[in-house]
Structures are given as C-alpha cells and as structure tokens.
Amino acid sequence: MFNTRASGVLMHLTSIPSRYGVGVMGDETKRFIDKIKGMGFSYWQVLPLNPPDFHGSPYTSDAAFAISHMFVSPDELVKDGLVSAEDIERSVYYGSPYTADYEFAYSARLELLRKAYSNAGEAIKAKSEKFADENEWCKSYSLFMAAKEKFDNKPWYEWGEDFARYENCLKNADKLKDEADFYAFVQYIAFSQWKEIKLYANDRGVKILGDMPIYVSMDSADVWSNRRLFEIDENNFSKKRVAGVPPDYFSENGQLWGNPLYNWNEMEKDGFKWWIDRLKASFKLFDTVRIDHFRAFASYWAVPADAETAKTGEWVDGPGMKLFDKIKQEIGEPPIIAEDLGTFGEDVIKLLDDTNFPGMRVIQFGFDPNCDSTHLPHNYPKNSIAYVGTHDNTTLLAWLWEATPEKRKFALDYCNFKGDNWGDGGYYSSSCRAIIETVWRSPSLIAIISFQDLCGFGSDARMNVPGRAFGNWQFRTTEETIGMVDGDYYRYINYLFKR
C-alpha cells in the first residue's frame, strides 16, 4: 500500500488561516500546501470534513458523507461570479485569528450561500441536480436538512410520523423541494472546491490523508434514512445501546460517546452496502483514509443507553473480515490506515494482520521506563504510521513539562538528548527535535507531525482533550506563523532520514 518512506503534517482545515472564522477551501489552503511541500513533506492529514457538532467536533456529525458548508471559500464564490466582493463582507470575521468561531462561520457562510444560490443560473443548478443524482447520499442528506429547517432544527425523532420516518418523508418530499435543492447546491459547491484543493495538492506531489469517524450521530441523515442499520427501537426511535470505550489512558471513567451502534446483522444482509458506499465516497475526497477507532470492527464496547458512564459496558464481536473481504471485492486493496490505539486485544491484532492495513504508533505513549512499549520506535513495524502526537494528544513540549521526572528522563535518554535545557520552547527546541528525529528514524513508512509540534507550541495550542465536552477544536493559526516555521530544518531531516 505504502512503498516509499514519507512524512506528513497534521493540520485540520479549520486551523488554516482565513478571514472567515475557520479555514476555507481557497488560496490560503493552497499556500499551506505549498509550504509543507517546500519542507519536503508529501502528506497532509486532515480531520473529518463532515459538518461538526455544536462544540466543533468533527467526530460527531449529522452527515457521514457531506462536507461542512463552513469550509466553502467566499473568495472562490466571487471568482465563480456567484456573489460580489461586497456580498462577502458579512462573512469576514473580526475576532481572534487564533480561535475558530464555529457559530459565526456556520451562520455567515449559510447566509452567503443562500445569496449564491439565488444568483446561480440554470446551468449551475443543473450541475448541482446532476451531483445529487450521482450521489445517492446527497438526496437523503438534502431532504434531511430541509426537514431540519421546517422543524426548527429539532432532532429527526421529534418530527412526527410524516417526516420522522424516512419512507414517509419521501412521500412528502415535494413540500421540501426548494430547500432540499438548496442543500444539494451547497454540497455541489463544497465538493467542487475541495476537488480543486485535492488536485492542487496532488499536482504538487502532496497526498491528502483523510479521517473517517467510525460512528455517526443519532441525529444524522445517515441514521434517519437507514434506521434498520442501527440499534434503534422502531416504536419510539430510542437508542438501545450506545458507543464508547472503557477506562483508558485518556479517562478513568472511559468515554461515553453516545452514538447508536450498528446493527451488523442487518448490514451484512445487503453486503455491507452502506460501508462500501461510504468508503467509495471517501476515496473521491482523499488519497488515503484513516478509520478512527478501527478496533471496533474486531470488537466494540457496547454501553446501555441509559448508563451515566462508559464503565458499564461489554465487549461485543464486530464484523471482522466479513466486512473487509466484501470491501476488497468491491474496491480492491483500499488505502486504509487503522487507528488501533486504546484498549487492545488479540482480536484486533489478528484483524490488522488479516487486512494488512498499517496501524498507528504514537511516541508519547511509549515513554514508560518500566515496559518495552510497542509505541517505542525500535518496536515499530515497517507497515505502520508513526506519530509525534495525534489531535487527541497534548503537544510535545507540553508533554515534556507535564510528564513525571522519571518518564521525562526516560524519554530524553531514549532520544539521546544531551544537556539540561529540555524546557527551552519555541521553534528551535532541541529536546522536542530530539524526539521528532527519533520518530523520523523509525522503520515506519510514514511519519506524521502536527502543525503545533512543527512549531514547538505549548499546551494552549492543544486541539482536543478526550472526554471533555467543551473548549476543544479551537486552534487556529496565521499566515505569519506558518511563514516562520523553520522549513530548512524539516527539509533537512526529511532528506536525512529519506522521507
């Protein structure tokens, strides 16, 4: 799947500089691609592009197939003649350039897109209709969003029988047609802009590594239009059991995600069509896809729907190779990366071996002086993706400050750091660079570093704290900061370690 050593940068699209509250699919993103290419990187990893939840989490979305309308570039709409330069002024964000403002971006971009839709000619509207016809998910998603508008954004299970049941809503679709056509137009525009970004990256030798949350939200177009595929009570539309993970590195109570679980027996009846369609759609957007919480395909933590924490749960067998055999029949050898972190087991190891998908290694998890961790680089298999840290980790510099003296000493000794100035921060932190270079030396075919660690930032730049509901996904940066990254250093280590 991956046959040459390479490296990449993890930077979510929301974090890329723009005038619009979050990063957008325009020239700003192209300049970021140029920057990392100039440093010798050949992968750009993004978090899910799906519409995020109220708190900004891209892992809790109302649509597994859609792209968030917040990412649409107002400047590109001007170039396409859909809005004027004056129209986009209301989309300009005057708050901090270092913090994502999802509420502002959501409303401002939606208002602008309604203006663009009203200005769109018949030719563009015909293209959006064709897009919806060619993408089955877009029709149900557009109808879902139109019904959301009709019912003041209430969850679908509060819409009443005529609309809460998808099959009934289809009979009433004419009542929602105008609004549904608008949302199909929005997806057509979003996918068109992203296609241009992907082509721009690929033309410059940068591949895009996407991210797929394993679960979907209860209040989503996917559950609404495919109820039989989930553990949903057909009488009152309630969840039977929900997703989560048991107590682990990140949380002593585990993490209670609350997503409805899949009804794998039902999914198997039609050859796992929903999953195959989802992967096919993802491979149109990305060159490679990382599936979050991959271990749930081997076995997953099922928690009673009324539980207060994830401690009350049990392991249940997942679909295993039955799913991936079918996927390989339909798609061939898919370029999938398995997020195999967290609670582990022999069933997960076997599934990884059987699929031959590369797993993940995170050096921060390895610095335990009392064990020979699989996350220490000397134990990395070639068929793996090595991370300095993921979006769920604190930054490398923050880890050094927060670690126990024993763990910190072990980490610095392991990475051959000399001297007592490990606490020096900034772009030239020698202690952080010693750890980065240790990851770069590893046998793993791909090594990934977050933009925050690229810059040597502290804990205030952390993207997410697992188990915490508020205050995540906020990190943004500026063009000035990107310009200050020491490109010569990263170009050198990419050359030195043949990445």
XYZ file of C-alpha atoms in Angstrom:
499
model
C 0.000 0.000 0.000
C 2.775 2.407 1.017
C 6.030 1.570 -0.724
C 8.246 4.566 -0.040
C 9.270 6.352 3.133
C 7.465 9.650 3.542
C 6.323 12.230 6.076
C 3.319 14.448 6.597
C 1.779 17.273 8.582
C -1.440 17.009 10.571
C -3.396 20.246 10.269
C -7.175 20.390 10.287
C -8.831 22.615 7.712
C -10.466 24.690 10.470
C -6.994 25.685 11.696
C -5.734 27.108 8.407
C -5.628 30.929 8.294
C -8.526 32.786 6.708
C -10.630 35.914 7.153
C -13.742 33.850 7.774
C -13.694 32.373 11.304
C -12.392 28.964 10.207
C -10.133 27.780 7.416
C -11.718 27.559 3.964
C -11.057 25.809 0.652
C -9.291 28.659 -1.103
C -5.920 30.236 -1.810
C -4.976 30.197 1.897
C -5.101 26.406 1.867
C -3.119 26.232 -1.354
C -0.384 28.358 0.225
C -0.253 25.951 3.171
C 0.162 23.047 0.745
C 2.994 24.913 -0.972
C 4.673 25.499 2.388
C 4.689 21.866 3.507
C 5.740 20.706 0.051
C 8.668 23.093 0.221
C 9.710 21.480 3.516
C 9.816 18.033 1.930
C 6.507 16.695 3.255
C 4.365 14.612 0.928
C 1.246 14.072 3.075
C -1.261 16.475 4.518
C -3.516 14.882 7.121
C -6.869 16.495 7.863
C -9.531 15.678 10.437
C -13.023 14.772 9.148
C -14.507 17.363 6.782
C -18.069 16.460 7.806
C -20.273 19.117 9.439
C -19.145 19.321 13.101
C -21.431 19.363 16.114
C -22.319 22.436 18.181
C -18.972 22.216 20.018
C -16.947 21.941 16.811
C -16.210 18.221 16.992
C -15.853 16.709 13.519
C -16.292 13.270 15.088
C -19.955 13.947 15.976
C -21.591 14.894 12.697
C -25.089 14.952 11.265
C -23.809 13.612 7.950
C -21.152 10.973 7.277
C -20.879 11.810 3.561
C -21.277 15.600 3.437
C -18.661 18.374 3.604
C -19.324 21.184 6.057
C -20.594 24.321 4.314
C -18.353 26.345 6.672
C -15.357 25.307 4.569
C -16.713 26.950 1.409
C -14.427 29.813 0.384
C -16.247 33.142 -0.092
C -13.426 34.302 -2.371
C -13.962 31.329 -4.669
C -17.663 32.169 -4.836
C -16.657 35.655 -6.007
C -14.337 34.165 -8.653
C -17.215 31.990 -9.878
C -19.462 35.023 -10.200
C -21.982 33.734 -7.664
C -21.549 36.618 -5.212
C -19.904 40.041 -5.288
C -16.965 41.351 -3.300
C -19.437 43.433 -1.295
C -21.537 40.348 -0.515
C -18.709 38.625 1.314
C -18.054 41.451 3.761
C -20.622 39.982 6.184
C -18.603 36.741 6.167
C -15.417 38.441 7.353
C -14.553 37.549 10.943
C -13.065 40.250 13.179
C -12.393 38.114 16.237
C -9.159 36.384 17.205
C -7.255 34.763 14.331
C -6.095 32.118 16.809
C -9.549 30.735 17.694
C -12.089 29.005 15.481
C -15.575 30.511 15.707
C -17.959 27.813 14.502
C -21.159 29.657 15.327
C -20.128 32.695 13.290
C -18.797 30.638 10.383
C -21.908 28.455 10.276
C -24.396 31.308 10.044
C -22.298 33.687 7.916
C -21.448 31.050 5.320
C -25.024 29.779 5.137
C -26.279 33.314 4.519
C -23.693 33.820 1.783
C -24.531 30.501 0.139
C -28.215 31.424 0.029
C -27.181 34.566 -1.813
C -25.053 32.475 -4.181
C -27.962 30.107 -4.800
C -30.293 32.963 -5.630
C -27.723 34.248 -8.140
C -26.963 30.844 -9.670
C -28.050 30.346 -13.228
C -29.824 27.328 -14.614
C -26.546 25.774 -15.775
C -25.076 25.645 -12.259
C -28.338 24.458 -10.738
C -28.455 21.700 -13.347
C -24.944 20.661 -12.298
C -25.982 20.518 -8.643
C -29.007 18.390 -9.576
C -26.727 16.052 -11.501
C -24.390 15.884 -8.500
C -27.298 14.835 -6.286
C -28.427 12.233 -8.830
C -24.922 10.746 -8.976
C -24.510 10.697 -5.184
C -27.338 8.797 -3.532
C -26.417 10.108 -0.086
C -26.851 13.721 -1.233
C -30.571 13.310 -1.871
C -31.301 11.942 1.614
C -28.961 14.485 3.225
C -30.585 17.411 1.386
C -34.043 16.199 2.371
C -32.851 15.779 5.963
C -31.525 19.330 6.114
C -34.703 20.719 4.544
C -36.801 18.933 7.157
C -34.476 20.267 9.859
C -35.292 23.781 8.679
C -39.009 23.003 8.684
C -38.908 21.724 12.262
C -36.704 24.491 13.727
C -33.603 22.300 13.925
C -35.218 19.723 16.221
C -33.806 16.169 16.030
C -35.480 13.948 13.428
C -37.143 11.705 16.013
C -39.260 14.699 17.094
C -40.637 15.485 13.619
C -43.785 13.370 13.764
C -44.603 10.247 11.757
C -44.940 12.016 8.392
C -41.318 13.140 8.439
C -39.500 11.195 11.179
C -39.901 8.029 9.150
C -37.775 8.455 6.047
C -40.110 6.394 3.918
C -42.980 8.726 4.879
C -40.888 11.835 4.272
C -40.187 10.689 0.729
C -43.933 10.810 0.100
C -43.933 14.424 1.348
C -40.725 15.428 -0.435
C -42.498 17.947 -2.689
C -43.191 20.082 0.398
C -39.431 20.353 0.986
C -38.178 20.527 -2.601
C -36.971 24.145 -2.747
C -34.974 23.874 0.465
C -33.642 20.430 -0.439
C -32.449 21.763 -3.804
C -30.563 24.492 -1.955
C -28.713 21.999 0.246
C -27.839 19.880 -2.797
C -26.383 23.046 -4.350
C -24.315 23.664 -1.206
C -22.808 20.177 -1.395
C -22.096 20.577 -5.093
C -20.186 23.799 -4.363
C -18.322 22.294 -1.391
C -17.263 19.182 -3.295
C -16.217 21.263 -6.309
C -13.989 23.480 -4.152
C -12.451 20.505 -2.343
C -11.810 18.751 -5.661
C -9.754 21.766 -6.733
C -7.779 21.671 -3.476
C -7.058 17.956 -3.848
C -5.971 18.353 -7.465
C -3.721 21.251 -6.458
C -2.086 19.132 -3.737
C -1.699 16.042 -5.904
C -0.216 18.039 -8.767
C 2.493 19.174 -6.359
C 3.228 15.710 -5.017
C 1.218 16.045 -1.797
C -1.295 13.340 -0.946
C -4.230 14.025 1.342
C -4.777 11.708 4.272
C -8.402 11.914 5.381
C -10.061 10.834 8.589
C -13.258 8.821 8.998
C -15.105 8.630 12.329
C -16.287 5.062 12.805
C -19.647 6.072 14.296
C -22.329 8.567 13.256
C -24.652 10.706 15.363
C -28.157 9.679 16.323
C -29.489 12.945 14.891
C -27.969 12.433 11.457
C -29.124 11.967 7.907
C -27.454 8.552 7.972
C -29.428 7.136 10.905
C -32.660 8.833 9.803
C -32.565 7.353 6.312
C -31.124 3.955 7.326
C -32.749 3.142 10.687
C -32.630 -0.630 10.173
C -28.819 -0.480 10.019
C -28.585 0.804 13.605
C -29.658 -0.407 17.038
C -32.790 1.764 17.090
C -36.146 0.933 18.667
C -38.641 1.200 15.796
C -41.529 2.168 18.082
C -40.106 5.201 19.861
C -36.870 5.772 17.861
C -34.723 5.426 21.004
C -31.217 4.017 21.094
C -30.854 0.522 22.529
C -27.114 0.609 23.228
C -24.541 3.277 22.555
C -20.872 3.544 21.664
C -17.964 4.367 23.930
C -14.706 2.996 25.255
C -13.826 1.583 28.672
C -11.462 3.380 31.075
C -8.127 4.001 29.351
C -5.128 6.319 29.062
C -7.372 9.325 28.474
C -10.195 8.815 31.004
C -10.680 6.821 34.213
C -14.420 6.602 33.543
C -13.960 5.693 29.914
C -15.570 7.783 27.216
C -19.336 7.668 26.729
C -19.767 8.805 23.130
C -23.485 8.091 22.927
C -23.597 7.215 19.210
C -26.053 4.477 18.203
C -24.361 1.175 17.474
C -24.507 -0.545 14.115
C -26.815 -3.483 13.539
C -24.151 -5.575 11.867
C -26.513 -8.460 11.120
C -28.698 -6.131 9.056
C -25.682 -4.572 7.364
C -24.466 -7.986 6.282
C -27.763 -8.745 4.521
C -27.055 -6.314 1.691
C -23.322 -6.962 1.595
C -22.393 -4.007 3.831
C -23.505 -1.613 1.099
C -23.596 1.446 3.395
C -19.954 0.959 4.396
C -18.812 0.283 0.849
C -20.601 3.414 -0.376
C -19.037 5.414 2.436
C -15.525 4.266 1.597
C -16.008 4.837 -2.128
C -17.143 8.382 -1.379
C -14.139 8.954 0.904
C -11.667 7.826 -1.720
C -13.020 10.525 -4.030
C -12.022 13.086 -1.400
C -8.772 11.628 -0.086
C -5.805 9.596 -1.277
C -5.706 7.621 1.971
C -8.259 7.258 4.759
C -7.577 6.755 8.453
C -10.523 4.983 10.109
C -10.915 6.191 13.674
C -11.429 3.546 16.397
C -10.698 0.724 13.956
C -10.617 -1.798 16.782
C -14.445 -1.711 16.896
C -14.520 -3.778 13.707
C -12.932 -6.579 15.740
C -14.925 -5.970 18.929
C -16.657 -2.889 20.283
C -17.680 -1.547 23.673
C -21.477 -1.561 23.952
C -22.979 0.549 26.745
C -26.634 0.549 27.871
C -28.319 3.677 26.501
C -29.274 4.891 29.989
C -25.796 4.467 31.525
C -24.156 7.511 33.113
C -20.572 6.496 32.310
C -18.858 4.122 29.921
C -17.749 1.890 32.784
C -20.984 -0.078 32.390
C -20.494 -1.900 29.129
C -19.361 -5.096 27.482
C -17.248 -6.193 24.555
C -19.250 -7.418 21.564
C -17.842 -9.052 18.439
C -17.682 -6.801 15.370
C -17.975 -7.874 11.725
C -14.261 -8.560 11.339
C -13.044 -9.850 7.984
C -16.563 -10.457 6.686
C -16.767 -6.684 6.169
C -13.276 -6.226 4.752
C -13.466 -9.223 2.434
C -16.543 -7.617 0.909
C -14.832 -4.215 0.740
C -11.826 -5.726 -1.049
C -14.128 -7.485 -3.512
C -15.750 -4.149 -4.361
C -12.820 -1.730 -4.106
C -9.655 -3.788 -4.351
C -6.908 -3.116 -1.814
C -8.161 0.104 -0.179
C -5.568 2.600 1.118
C -6.780 2.480 4.728
C -4.891 3.335 7.909
C -6.239 1.638 11.020
C -6.425 3.762 14.170
C -5.663 0.886 16.520
C -4.960 2.882 19.686
C -6.572 2.429 23.098
C -7.701 -0.853 24.637
C -6.120 -3.647 22.632
C -6.669 -7.372 22.213
C -5.680 -10.403 20.208
C -8.749 -9.964 18.005
C -7.538 -6.523 16.924
C -4.043 -7.835 16.206
C -5.481 -10.629 14.085
C -7.762 -8.263 12.153
C -4.828 -5.970 11.376
C -2.786 -8.938 10.187
C -5.639 -10.228 8.044
C -6.374 -6.852 6.441
C -2.689 -5.868 6.161
C -3.668 -2.279 6.970
C -0.959 -0.229 8.707
C -1.681 0.654 12.313
C -0.566 3.678 14.301
C 2.252 4.287 16.758
C 2.437 7.404 18.963
C 5.763 8.062 20.629
C 4.190 9.926 23.572
C 2.516 6.667 24.613
C 5.831 4.840 24.654
C 7.740 6.694 27.337
C 7.178 4.328 30.238
C 10.532 3.335 31.742
C 9.005 0.177 33.176
C 7.982 -1.529 29.945
C 9.114 -2.164 26.384
C 6.177 -0.394 24.770
C 5.009 -1.047 21.224
C 4.989 2.753 20.919
C 8.773 2.978 21.253
C 10.270 3.431 17.773
C 12.595 0.422 17.982
C 9.412 -1.699 18.051
C 7.659 -0.027 15.121
C 6.867 -2.353 12.229
C 7.581 -1.068 8.746
C 3.875 -1.268 7.921
C 2.835 1.436 10.374
C 2.266 5.177 10.632
C 4.425 6.875 13.252
C 3.061 9.949 15.043
C 4.781 12.531 17.196
C 1.264 13.145 18.552
C -2.318 12.992 17.323
C -5.158 15.516 17.627
C -6.022 13.857 20.959
C -2.557 14.325 22.470
C -1.166 17.384 24.122
C 1.711 18.999 22.286
C 5.180 17.529 22.562
C 6.575 20.452 24.529
C 3.598 20.342 26.903
C 4.093 16.608 27.379
C 7.685 17.193 28.478
C 6.543 19.761 31.023
C 3.665 17.643 32.315
C 5.439 14.261 32.446
C 6.780 12.805 35.669
C 10.531 13.302 36.130
C 11.042 9.563 35.581
C 9.146 9.496 32.292
C 10.748 12.706 31.073
C 14.243 11.415 31.836
C 13.493 8.149 30.083
C 12.165 9.990 27.021
C 15.168 12.294 26.797
C 17.650 9.464 27.349
C 15.889 7.288 24.783
C 16.058 10.089 22.225
C 19.716 10.828 23.052
C 19.079 14.369 24.241
C 22.125 15.883 25.914
C 22.125 18.776 28.335
C 19.742 20.188 30.928
C 17.876 22.751 28.799
C 14.976 20.462 27.829
C 12.459 23.159 28.782
C 13.526 25.573 26.055
C 10.494 26.191 23.834
C 9.873 27.832 20.529
C 10.776 26.800 17.035
C 14.270 25.592 17.964
C 13.530 23.403 21.000
C 16.368 20.882 20.930
C 14.575 18.448 23.267
C 11.494 18.358 21.046
C 13.665 17.991 17.974
C 15.480 15.035 19.517
C 12.129 13.269 19.909
C 10.947 14.260 16.416
C 14.155 12.922 14.889
C 13.715 9.658 16.787
C 10.309 9.232 15.148
C 11.805 10.153 11.773
C 14.490 7.459 12.174
C 11.898 4.755 12.857
C 11.182 1.946 10.371
C 7.596 3.218 9.836
C 6.977 4.083 6.215
C 5.126 7.294 7.092
C 5.865 9.723 9.929
C 3.341 12.421 10.868
C 3.781 15.572 12.929
C 1.058 18.006 13.938
C 1.430 21.630 12.923
C 1.534 22.566 16.611
C 4.578 20.356 17.138
C 6.060 21.620 13.888
C 6.151 24.996 15.657
C 7.079 23.799 19.156
C 3.881 25.147 20.738
C 2.740 24.536 24.307
C -0.455 23.148 25.790
C -2.554 26.200 24.860
C -2.374 25.005 21.244
C -3.803 21.558 22.013
C -6.601 20.528 19.640
C -8.661 18.159 21.790
C -8.883 16.719 25.303
C -10.777 13.411 25.024
C -13.738 13.154 27.375
C -14.067 16.937 27.726
C -17.217 18.320 26.098
C -16.251 21.982 25.842
C -13.244 24.008 24.770
C -11.893 21.705 22.077
C -11.230 22.071 18.325
C -10.435 25.783 18.712
C -6.848 26.023 17.492
C -6.158 28.304 14.517
C -3.021 29.910 13.205
C -1.923 32.762 10.967
C -0.058 33.056 7.690
C 2.724 34.831 9.568
C 3.132 31.850 11.901
C 3.192 29.391 9.011
C 5.819 31.554 7.332
C 8.001 31.423 10.449
C 8.223 27.612 10.565
C 11.835 26.516 10.154
C 11.472 24.956 6.734
C 15.203 24.361 6.370
C 15.220 22.078 9.412
C 12.309 19.912 8.281
C 13.606 19.788 4.731
C 16.914 18.556 6.159
C 15.507 15.791 8.368
C 13.190 14.644 5.587
C 16.274 14.363 3.380
C 18.445 12.845 6.118
C 16.004 10.097 7.053
C 14.889 9.539 3.458
C 11.357 10.721 3.916
